[in-house]
XYZ file of C-alpha atoms in Angstrom:
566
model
C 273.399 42.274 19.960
C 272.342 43.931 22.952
C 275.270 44.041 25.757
C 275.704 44.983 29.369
C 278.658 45.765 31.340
C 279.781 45.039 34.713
C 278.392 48.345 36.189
C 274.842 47.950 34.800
C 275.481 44.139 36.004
C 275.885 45.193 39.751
C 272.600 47.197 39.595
C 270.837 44.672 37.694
C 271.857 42.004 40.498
C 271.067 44.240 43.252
C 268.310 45.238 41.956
C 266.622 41.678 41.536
C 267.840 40.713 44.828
C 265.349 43.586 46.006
C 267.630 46.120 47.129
C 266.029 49.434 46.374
C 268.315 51.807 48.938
C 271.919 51.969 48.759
C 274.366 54.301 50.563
C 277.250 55.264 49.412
C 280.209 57.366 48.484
C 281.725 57.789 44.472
C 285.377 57.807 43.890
C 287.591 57.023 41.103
C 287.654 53.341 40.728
C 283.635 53.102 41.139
C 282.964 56.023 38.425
C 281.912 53.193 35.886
C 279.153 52.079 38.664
C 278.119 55.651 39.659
C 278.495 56.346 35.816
C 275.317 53.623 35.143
C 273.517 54.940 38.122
C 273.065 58.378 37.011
C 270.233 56.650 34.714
C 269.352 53.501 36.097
C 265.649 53.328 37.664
C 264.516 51.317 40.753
C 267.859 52.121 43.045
C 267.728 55.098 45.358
C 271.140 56.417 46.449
C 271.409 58.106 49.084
C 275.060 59.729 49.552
C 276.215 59.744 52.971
C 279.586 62.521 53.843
C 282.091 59.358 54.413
C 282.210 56.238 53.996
C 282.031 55.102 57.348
C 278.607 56.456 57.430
C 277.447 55.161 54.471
C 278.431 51.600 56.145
C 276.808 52.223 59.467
C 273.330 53.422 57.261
C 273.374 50.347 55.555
C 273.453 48.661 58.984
C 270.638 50.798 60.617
C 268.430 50.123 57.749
C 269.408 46.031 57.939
C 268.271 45.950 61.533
C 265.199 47.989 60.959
C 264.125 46.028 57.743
C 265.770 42.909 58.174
C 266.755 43.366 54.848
C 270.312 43.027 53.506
C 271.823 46.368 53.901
C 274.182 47.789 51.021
C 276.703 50.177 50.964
C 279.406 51.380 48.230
C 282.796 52.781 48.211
C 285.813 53.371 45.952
C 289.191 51.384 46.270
C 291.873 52.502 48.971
C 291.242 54.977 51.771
C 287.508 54.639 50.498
C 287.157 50.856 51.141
C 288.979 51.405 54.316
C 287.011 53.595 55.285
C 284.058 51.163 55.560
C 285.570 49.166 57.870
C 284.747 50.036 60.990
C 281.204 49.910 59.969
C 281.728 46.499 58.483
C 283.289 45.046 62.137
C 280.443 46.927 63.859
C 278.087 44.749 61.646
C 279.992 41.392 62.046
C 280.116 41.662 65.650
C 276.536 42.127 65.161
C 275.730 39.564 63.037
C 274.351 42.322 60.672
C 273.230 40.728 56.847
C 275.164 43.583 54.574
C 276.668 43.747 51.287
C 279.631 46.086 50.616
C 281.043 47.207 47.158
C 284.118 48.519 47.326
C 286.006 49.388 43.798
C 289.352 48.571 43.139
C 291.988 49.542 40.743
C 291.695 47.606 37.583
C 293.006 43.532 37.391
C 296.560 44.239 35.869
C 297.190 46.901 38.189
C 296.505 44.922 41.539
C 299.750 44.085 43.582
C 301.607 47.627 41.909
C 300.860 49.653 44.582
C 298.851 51.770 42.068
C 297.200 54.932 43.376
C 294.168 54.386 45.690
C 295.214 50.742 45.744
C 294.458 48.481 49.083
C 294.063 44.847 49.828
C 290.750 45.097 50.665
C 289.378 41.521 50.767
C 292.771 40.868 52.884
C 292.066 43.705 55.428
C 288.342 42.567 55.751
C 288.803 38.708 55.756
C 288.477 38.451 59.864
C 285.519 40.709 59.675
C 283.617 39.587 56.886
C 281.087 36.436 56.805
C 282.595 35.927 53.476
C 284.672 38.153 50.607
C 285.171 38.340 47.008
C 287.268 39.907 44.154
C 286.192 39.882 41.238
C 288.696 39.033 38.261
C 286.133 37.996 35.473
C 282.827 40.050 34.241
C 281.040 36.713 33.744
C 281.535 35.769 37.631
C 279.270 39.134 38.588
C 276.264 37.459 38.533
C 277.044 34.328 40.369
C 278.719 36.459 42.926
C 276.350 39.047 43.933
C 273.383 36.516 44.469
C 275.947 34.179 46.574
C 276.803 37.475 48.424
C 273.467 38.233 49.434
C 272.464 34.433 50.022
C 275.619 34.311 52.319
C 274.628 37.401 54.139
C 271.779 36.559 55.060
C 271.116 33.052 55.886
C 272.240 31.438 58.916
C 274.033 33.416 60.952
C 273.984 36.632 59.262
C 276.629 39.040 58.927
C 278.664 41.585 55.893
C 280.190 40.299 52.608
C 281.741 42.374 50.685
C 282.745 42.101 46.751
C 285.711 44.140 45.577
C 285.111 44.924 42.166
C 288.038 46.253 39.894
C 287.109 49.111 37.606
C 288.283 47.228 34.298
C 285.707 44.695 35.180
C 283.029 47.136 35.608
C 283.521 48.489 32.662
C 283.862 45.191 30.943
C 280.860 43.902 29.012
C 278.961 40.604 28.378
C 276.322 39.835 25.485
C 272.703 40.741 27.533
C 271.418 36.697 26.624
C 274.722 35.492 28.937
C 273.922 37.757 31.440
C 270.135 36.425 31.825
C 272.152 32.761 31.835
C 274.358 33.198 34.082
C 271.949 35.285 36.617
C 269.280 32.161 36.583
C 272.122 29.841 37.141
C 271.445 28.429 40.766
C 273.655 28.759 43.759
C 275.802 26.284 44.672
C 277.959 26.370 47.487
C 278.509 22.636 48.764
C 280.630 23.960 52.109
C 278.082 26.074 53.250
C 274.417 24.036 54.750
C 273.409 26.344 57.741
C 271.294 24.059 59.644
C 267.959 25.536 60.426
C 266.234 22.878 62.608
C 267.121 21.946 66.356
C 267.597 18.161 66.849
C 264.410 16.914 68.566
C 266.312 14.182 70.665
C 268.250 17.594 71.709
C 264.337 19.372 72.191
C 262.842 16.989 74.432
C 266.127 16.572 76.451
C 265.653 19.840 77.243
C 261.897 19.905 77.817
C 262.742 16.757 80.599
C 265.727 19.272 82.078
C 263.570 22.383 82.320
C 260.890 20.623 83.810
C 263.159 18.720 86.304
C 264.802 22.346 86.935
C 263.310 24.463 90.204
C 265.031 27.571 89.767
C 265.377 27.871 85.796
C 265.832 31.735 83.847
C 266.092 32.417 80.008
C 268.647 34.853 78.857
C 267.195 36.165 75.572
C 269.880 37.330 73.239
C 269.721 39.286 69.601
C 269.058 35.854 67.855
C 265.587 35.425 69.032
C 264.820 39.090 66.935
C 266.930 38.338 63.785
C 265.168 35.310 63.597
C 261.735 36.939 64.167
C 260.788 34.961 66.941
C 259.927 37.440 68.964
C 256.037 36.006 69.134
C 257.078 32.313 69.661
C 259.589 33.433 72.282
C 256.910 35.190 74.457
C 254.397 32.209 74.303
C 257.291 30.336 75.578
C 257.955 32.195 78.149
C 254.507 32.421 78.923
C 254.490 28.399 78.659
C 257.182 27.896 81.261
C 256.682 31.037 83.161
C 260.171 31.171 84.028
C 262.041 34.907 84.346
C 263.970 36.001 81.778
C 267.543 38.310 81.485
C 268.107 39.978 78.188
C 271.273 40.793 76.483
C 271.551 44.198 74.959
C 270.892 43.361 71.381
C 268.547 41.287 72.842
C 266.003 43.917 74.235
C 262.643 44.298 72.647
C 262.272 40.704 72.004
C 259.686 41.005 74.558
C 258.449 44.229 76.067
C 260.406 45.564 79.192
C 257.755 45.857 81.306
C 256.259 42.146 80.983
C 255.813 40.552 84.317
C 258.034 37.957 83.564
C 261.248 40.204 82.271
C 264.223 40.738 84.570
C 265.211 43.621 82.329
C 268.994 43.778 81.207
C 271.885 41.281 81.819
C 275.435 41.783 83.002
C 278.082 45.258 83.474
C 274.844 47.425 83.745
C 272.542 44.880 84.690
C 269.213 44.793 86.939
C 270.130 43.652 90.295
C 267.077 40.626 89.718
C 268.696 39.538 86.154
C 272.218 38.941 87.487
C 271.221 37.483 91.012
C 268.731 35.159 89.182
C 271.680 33.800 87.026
C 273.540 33.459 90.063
C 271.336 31.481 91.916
C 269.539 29.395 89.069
C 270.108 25.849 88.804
C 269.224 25.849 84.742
C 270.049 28.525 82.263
C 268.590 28.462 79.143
C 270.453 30.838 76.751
C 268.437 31.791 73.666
C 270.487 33.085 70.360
C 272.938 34.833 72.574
C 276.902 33.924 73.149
C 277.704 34.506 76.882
C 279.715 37.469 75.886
C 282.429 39.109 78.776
C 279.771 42.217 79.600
C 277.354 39.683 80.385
C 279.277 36.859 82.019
C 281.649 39.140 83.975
C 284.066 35.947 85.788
C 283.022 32.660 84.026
C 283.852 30.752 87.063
C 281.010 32.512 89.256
C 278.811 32.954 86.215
C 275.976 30.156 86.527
C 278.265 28.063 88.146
C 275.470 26.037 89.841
C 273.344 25.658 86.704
C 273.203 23.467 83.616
C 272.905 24.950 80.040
C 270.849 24.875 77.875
C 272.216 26.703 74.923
C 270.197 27.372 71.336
C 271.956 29.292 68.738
C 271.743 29.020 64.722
C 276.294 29.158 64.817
C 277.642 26.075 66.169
C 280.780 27.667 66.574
C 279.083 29.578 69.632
C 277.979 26.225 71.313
C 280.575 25.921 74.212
C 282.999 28.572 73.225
C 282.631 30.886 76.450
C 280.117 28.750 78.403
C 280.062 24.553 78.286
C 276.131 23.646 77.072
C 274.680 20.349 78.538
C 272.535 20.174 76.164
C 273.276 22.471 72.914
C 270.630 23.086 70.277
C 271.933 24.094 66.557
C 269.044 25.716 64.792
C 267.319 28.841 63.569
C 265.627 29.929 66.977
C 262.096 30.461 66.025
C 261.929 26.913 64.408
C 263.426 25.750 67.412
C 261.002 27.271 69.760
C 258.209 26.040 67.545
C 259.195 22.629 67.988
C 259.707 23.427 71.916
C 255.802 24.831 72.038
C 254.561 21.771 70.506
C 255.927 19.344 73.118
C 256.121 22.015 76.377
C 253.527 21.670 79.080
C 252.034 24.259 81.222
C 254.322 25.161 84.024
C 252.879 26.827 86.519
C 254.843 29.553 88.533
C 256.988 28.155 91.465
C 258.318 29.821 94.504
C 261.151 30.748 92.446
C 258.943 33.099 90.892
C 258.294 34.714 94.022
C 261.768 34.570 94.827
C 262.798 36.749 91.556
C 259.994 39.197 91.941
C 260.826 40.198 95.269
C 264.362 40.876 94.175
C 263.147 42.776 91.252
C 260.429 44.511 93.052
C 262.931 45.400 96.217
C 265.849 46.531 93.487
C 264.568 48.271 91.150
C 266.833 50.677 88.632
C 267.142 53.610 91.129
C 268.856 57.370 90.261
C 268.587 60.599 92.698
C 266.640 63.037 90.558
C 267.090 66.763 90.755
C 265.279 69.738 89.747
C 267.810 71.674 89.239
C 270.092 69.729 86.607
C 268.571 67.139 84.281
C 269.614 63.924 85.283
C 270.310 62.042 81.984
C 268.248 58.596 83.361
C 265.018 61.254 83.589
C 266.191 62.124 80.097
C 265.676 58.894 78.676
C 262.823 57.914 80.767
C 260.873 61.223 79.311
C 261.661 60.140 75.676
C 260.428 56.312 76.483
C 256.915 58.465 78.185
C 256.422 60.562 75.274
C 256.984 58.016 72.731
C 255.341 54.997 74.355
C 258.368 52.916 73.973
C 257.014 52.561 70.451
C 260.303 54.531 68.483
C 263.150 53.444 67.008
C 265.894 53.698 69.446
C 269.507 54.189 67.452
C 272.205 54.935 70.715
C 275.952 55.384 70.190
C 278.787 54.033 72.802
C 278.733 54.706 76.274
C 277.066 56.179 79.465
C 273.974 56.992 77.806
C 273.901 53.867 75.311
C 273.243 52.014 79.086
C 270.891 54.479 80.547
C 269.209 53.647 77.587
C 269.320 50.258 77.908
C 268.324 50.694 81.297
C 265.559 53.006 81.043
C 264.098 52.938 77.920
C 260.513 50.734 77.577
C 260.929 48.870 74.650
C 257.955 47.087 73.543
C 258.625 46.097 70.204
C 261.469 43.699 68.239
C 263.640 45.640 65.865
C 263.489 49.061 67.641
C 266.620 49.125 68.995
C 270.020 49.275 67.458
C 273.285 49.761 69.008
C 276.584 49.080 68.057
C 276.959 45.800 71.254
C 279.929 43.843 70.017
C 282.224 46.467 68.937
C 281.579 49.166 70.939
C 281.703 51.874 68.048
C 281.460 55.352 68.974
C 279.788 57.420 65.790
C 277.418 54.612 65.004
C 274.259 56.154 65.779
C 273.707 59.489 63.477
C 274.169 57.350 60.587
C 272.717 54.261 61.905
C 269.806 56.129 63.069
C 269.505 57.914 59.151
C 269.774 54.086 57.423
C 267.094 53.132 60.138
C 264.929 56.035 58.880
C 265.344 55.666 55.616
C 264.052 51.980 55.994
C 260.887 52.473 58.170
C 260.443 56.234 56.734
C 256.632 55.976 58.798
C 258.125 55.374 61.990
C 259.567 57.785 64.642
C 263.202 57.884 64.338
C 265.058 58.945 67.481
C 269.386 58.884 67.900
C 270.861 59.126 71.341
C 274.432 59.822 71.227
C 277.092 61.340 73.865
C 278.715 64.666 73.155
C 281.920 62.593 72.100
C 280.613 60.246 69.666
C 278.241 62.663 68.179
C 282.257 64.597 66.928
C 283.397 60.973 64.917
C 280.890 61.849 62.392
C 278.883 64.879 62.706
C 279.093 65.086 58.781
C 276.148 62.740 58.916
C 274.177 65.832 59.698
C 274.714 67.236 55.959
C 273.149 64.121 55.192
C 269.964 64.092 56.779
C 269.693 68.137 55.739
C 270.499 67.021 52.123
C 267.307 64.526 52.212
C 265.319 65.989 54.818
C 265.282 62.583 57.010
C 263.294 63.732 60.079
C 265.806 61.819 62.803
C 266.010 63.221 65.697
C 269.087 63.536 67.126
C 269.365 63.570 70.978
C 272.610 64.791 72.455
C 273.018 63.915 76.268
C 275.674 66.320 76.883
C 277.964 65.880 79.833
C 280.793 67.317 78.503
C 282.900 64.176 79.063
C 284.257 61.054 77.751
C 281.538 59.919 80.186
C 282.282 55.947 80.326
C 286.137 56.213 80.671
C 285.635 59.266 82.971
C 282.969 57.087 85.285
C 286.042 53.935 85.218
C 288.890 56.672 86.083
C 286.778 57.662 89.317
C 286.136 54.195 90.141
C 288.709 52.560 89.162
C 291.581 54.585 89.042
C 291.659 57.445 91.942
C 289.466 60.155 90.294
C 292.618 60.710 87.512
C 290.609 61.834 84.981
C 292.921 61.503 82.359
C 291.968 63.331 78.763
C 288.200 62.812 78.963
C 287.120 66.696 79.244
C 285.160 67.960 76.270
C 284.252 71.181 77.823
C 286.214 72.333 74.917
C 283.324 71.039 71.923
C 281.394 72.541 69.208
C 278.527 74.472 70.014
C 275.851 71.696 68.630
C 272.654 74.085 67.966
C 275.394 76.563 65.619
C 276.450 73.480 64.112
C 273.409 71.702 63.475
C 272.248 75.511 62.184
C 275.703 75.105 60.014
C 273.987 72.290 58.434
C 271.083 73.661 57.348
C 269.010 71.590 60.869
C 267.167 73.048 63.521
C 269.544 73.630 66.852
C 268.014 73.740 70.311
C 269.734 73.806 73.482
C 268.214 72.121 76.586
C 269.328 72.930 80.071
C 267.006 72.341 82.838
C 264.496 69.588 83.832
C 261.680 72.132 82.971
C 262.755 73.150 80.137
C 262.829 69.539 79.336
C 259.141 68.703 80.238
C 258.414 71.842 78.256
C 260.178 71.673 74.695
C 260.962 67.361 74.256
C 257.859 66.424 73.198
C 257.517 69.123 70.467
C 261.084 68.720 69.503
C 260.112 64.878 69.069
C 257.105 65.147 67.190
C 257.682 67.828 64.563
C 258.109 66.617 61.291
C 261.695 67.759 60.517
C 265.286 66.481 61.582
C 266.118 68.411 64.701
C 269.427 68.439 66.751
C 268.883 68.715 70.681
C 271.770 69.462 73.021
C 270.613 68.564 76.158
C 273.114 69.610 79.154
C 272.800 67.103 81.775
C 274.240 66.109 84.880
C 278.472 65.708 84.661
C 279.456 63.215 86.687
C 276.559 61.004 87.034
C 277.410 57.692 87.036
C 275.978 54.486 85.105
C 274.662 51.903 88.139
C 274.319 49.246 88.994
C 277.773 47.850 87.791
C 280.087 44.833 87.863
C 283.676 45.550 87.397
C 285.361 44.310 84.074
C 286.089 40.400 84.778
C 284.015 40.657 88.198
C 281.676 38.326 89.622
C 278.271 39.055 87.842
C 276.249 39.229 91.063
C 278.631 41.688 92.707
C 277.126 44.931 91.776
C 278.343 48.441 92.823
C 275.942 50.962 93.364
C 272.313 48.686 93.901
C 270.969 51.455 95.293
C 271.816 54.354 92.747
C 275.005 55.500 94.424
C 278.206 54.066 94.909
């Protein structure tokens, strides 16, 4: 009688769940896995240098795809090893499956070698865990792992597998059982639709409202709403702040877009918020980088909050009137019922802030001012790449300066704040949308946490291109330290780094150095185009500084530095 074993059952579940990328890393306790891989069809593996990056791939390539993203690791320091990446994606409400191995079931709880609680380490950052102490439970588990990752609010499972039970084996006719057996799980019942007593509550409130604004958060993309969301706005004409993982759910330069909420915010999205009498927040959580004080936040406007979580209903911000649901259903039901509403002095109001405020920087020709930077790569690509950024000054330039016209073209790491998320981000995102331009903006800091990446892309020839902004600082902490604390720039100097075009040649890439604003104009949009992964170090200005801000815990429409300087 034909059998199977637990290995060739991991690939056989992943594999009808649709998964046809991996990334990963073998060790010991997943040789049985890698062992049935060597041979099995329909799975590409793509081996990242550590685990971490084989984590943040898988989450690059979920937000690209808005598939489930999957990663694999051995037991101990392995498993560990993914964590980061797994937090990065639970902050982010990221849908991912991770496999770690473990040592085999009678060895667990001996420290044995390579042995780590792994479920226990993950349980606060995981949507859900499993271990797996029975063969026959493999199928059941890997299609509740991927139904629990990504319905409802999405986010990483992962399924510790001992390497006794991978190597275990079932008759072939119970596997085919067990697979088709359906999914029960009687505690978990996301609820997709908004309560229409809730809906037309709100319709009465935002028509009653005279100085209403939308803050447009990350849910309105992972639910692909982005469509719905703009004929709403376009319904109630009323201006809208987005969150960072909220931008691209409708283009930056639409009439009707304030541009970016909160620390690093446009001078128009934060005074709007300020002054509004109704905010209607939109698959976002009020988070402390975009609320600054809660007291001053909004304080003269009633909320109107949709989100698919209930748990995010009233946990920073009290909702008058909160909407559980899946946000494009929700805005479906809104367009049905919403009138017409014409544009209102109010408009007026926010466009002359916007128009008299705009996102200001004092250009040079001399040194390349890192916001030119990023507004050259938005020209030359249209605003139409992907845009992976890392942690820090230039993940907000970005933010700030970068067009984005499209849903799903930007990912950045917004919740946890993880520095070396965007080489291998940026590689999973590629390796997802292979047709579309690819582009990673990292600081000369982050780009050190895992520079290995680069072996990766060489290895597989992924054509990302990797843009250093290079200001030879911890830029972020350095900018807080002048502000904030006397100019004591306390260990944030990385004048002492790699040379980046020797190490990208050290990795088998192409290397070029980028030093002045016409060099710039001259060599970016070549460097961009070609068909090959290409590291560029570009050497901008030192101590520029990331404005407007609000100070950590500050009232959101106090902003420093309106006018580019401080």
């Amino acid at each position: 009688m034909k059998k199977i074993n637990g290995a060739r059952i991991i690939l056989e579940g992943l594999k009808r769940q649709g998964v046809d990328t991996i990334f990963g890393y073998p060790g010991g306790k997943v040789i049985p896995l890698y062992n049935e891989l060597y041979d099995f069809s329909g799975i590409n593996h793509i081996l990242t240098r550590h685990e971490q990056g084989a984590a943040h791939a898988a989450d690059g390539y979920a937000r690209v795809t808005g598939k489930v993203g999957v990663c694999v690791s051995t037991s101990g320091p392995g498993a560990t090893n993914l964590v980061t990446g797994i937090m990065t994606a639970y902050m982010d409400s990221i849908p991912m499956v991770a496999i770690t191995g473990q040592v085999a079931t009678y060895e667990i709880g001996k420290d044995a070698f390579q042995e780590s609680d792994i479920t226990g380490i993950t349980m606060p950052v995981t949507k859900h865990n499993y271990l797996v102490k029975d063969v026959k439970d493999l199928p059941r588990i890997i299609k509740e792992a991927f139904y629990i990752a990504s319905t409802g609010r999405p986010g990483p499972v992962l399924i510790d597998i001992p390497s006794n039970i991978q190597q275990a084996e079932i008759n072939f006719e119970e596997f085919e059982i067990l697979h088709n057996e359906p999914i029960r799980l009687d505690s978990y019942n996301p609820n997709y639709e908004g309560h229409p007593k809730q809906i037309k509550s709100a319709i009465r409130m935002i028509n009653q409202s005279k100085r209403p604004v939308i803050l447009a958060g990350a849910g309105i993309i992972k639910s692909k709403a982005s469509k719905e969301f703009i004929k709403f706005v376009e319904r109630t004409n009323i201006p809208v702040g987005v969150t960072l993982l909220g931008l691209g759910s409708i283009p930056t330069a639409h009439d009707l877009c304030l541009g970016m909420l909160g620390m690093h915010g446009t001078y128009a999205a934060n005074y709007s918020v300020f002054e509004s009498d109704l905010v209607i927040a939109i698959g976002m959580r009020f988070d402390d980088r975009v609320t600054g004080n809660l007291e001053t936040f909004a304080k003269n406007a009633k909320v109107i909050h949709i989100d698919i979580d209930p748990a995010e209903i009233g946990k920073n911000k009290k909702a008058d009137i909160p909407i559980v649901g899946d946000v494009k259903r929700v805005l479906v039901k809104f367009l049905e019922k919403m009138p017409q509403r014409e544009k209102t002095e109010w408009n007026e109001t926010v466009t002359k802030w916007k128009n008299e405020n705009p996102l200001v920087y004092k250009n040079s020709n001399e040194e390349i001012k890192p916001q030119y930077l990023i507004e050259k790569i938005s020209e030359l690509t249209n605003g139409e790449a992907i845009i992976v950024t890392d942690v820090g000054q230039h993940q907000m330039w970005t933010a700030q300066y970068y067009k984005f016209k499209n849903p799903d073209s930007h990912c950045t790491s917004g919740g946890a704040g993880t520095m070396g998320y965007a080489l291998p981000a940026a590689l999973g995102a590629k390796v997802g949308l292979p047709n579309k331009p690819v582009i990673a903006i990292v600081g000369d800091g982050g780009i050190q946490m895992t520079s290995q990446e680069l072996m990766t892309l060489a290895h597989f020839n992924i054509p990302v291109k990797v843009v250093i902004v290079n200001n030879s600082y911890l830029g972020m902490v350095r900018q807080w330290q002048e502000i904030f604390y006397s100019n004591r720039y306390s260990q944030v100097d990385l004048e002492i780094s790699p040379d980046f075009v020797k190490l990208a040649e050290a990795y088998s890439l192409k290397g070029v150095r980028i030093e002045t604003p016409s060099e710039l104009d001259e060599k970016l949009n070549d460097l961009l185009t070609s068909n090959e992964p290409v590291v560029i170090d570009v050497k901008v200005s030192k101590e520029e500084n990331v404005l407007p801000m609000v100070p950590a815990g500050g009232d959101s429409h106090k902003m420093l530095g309106i006018k580019g300087e401080l």
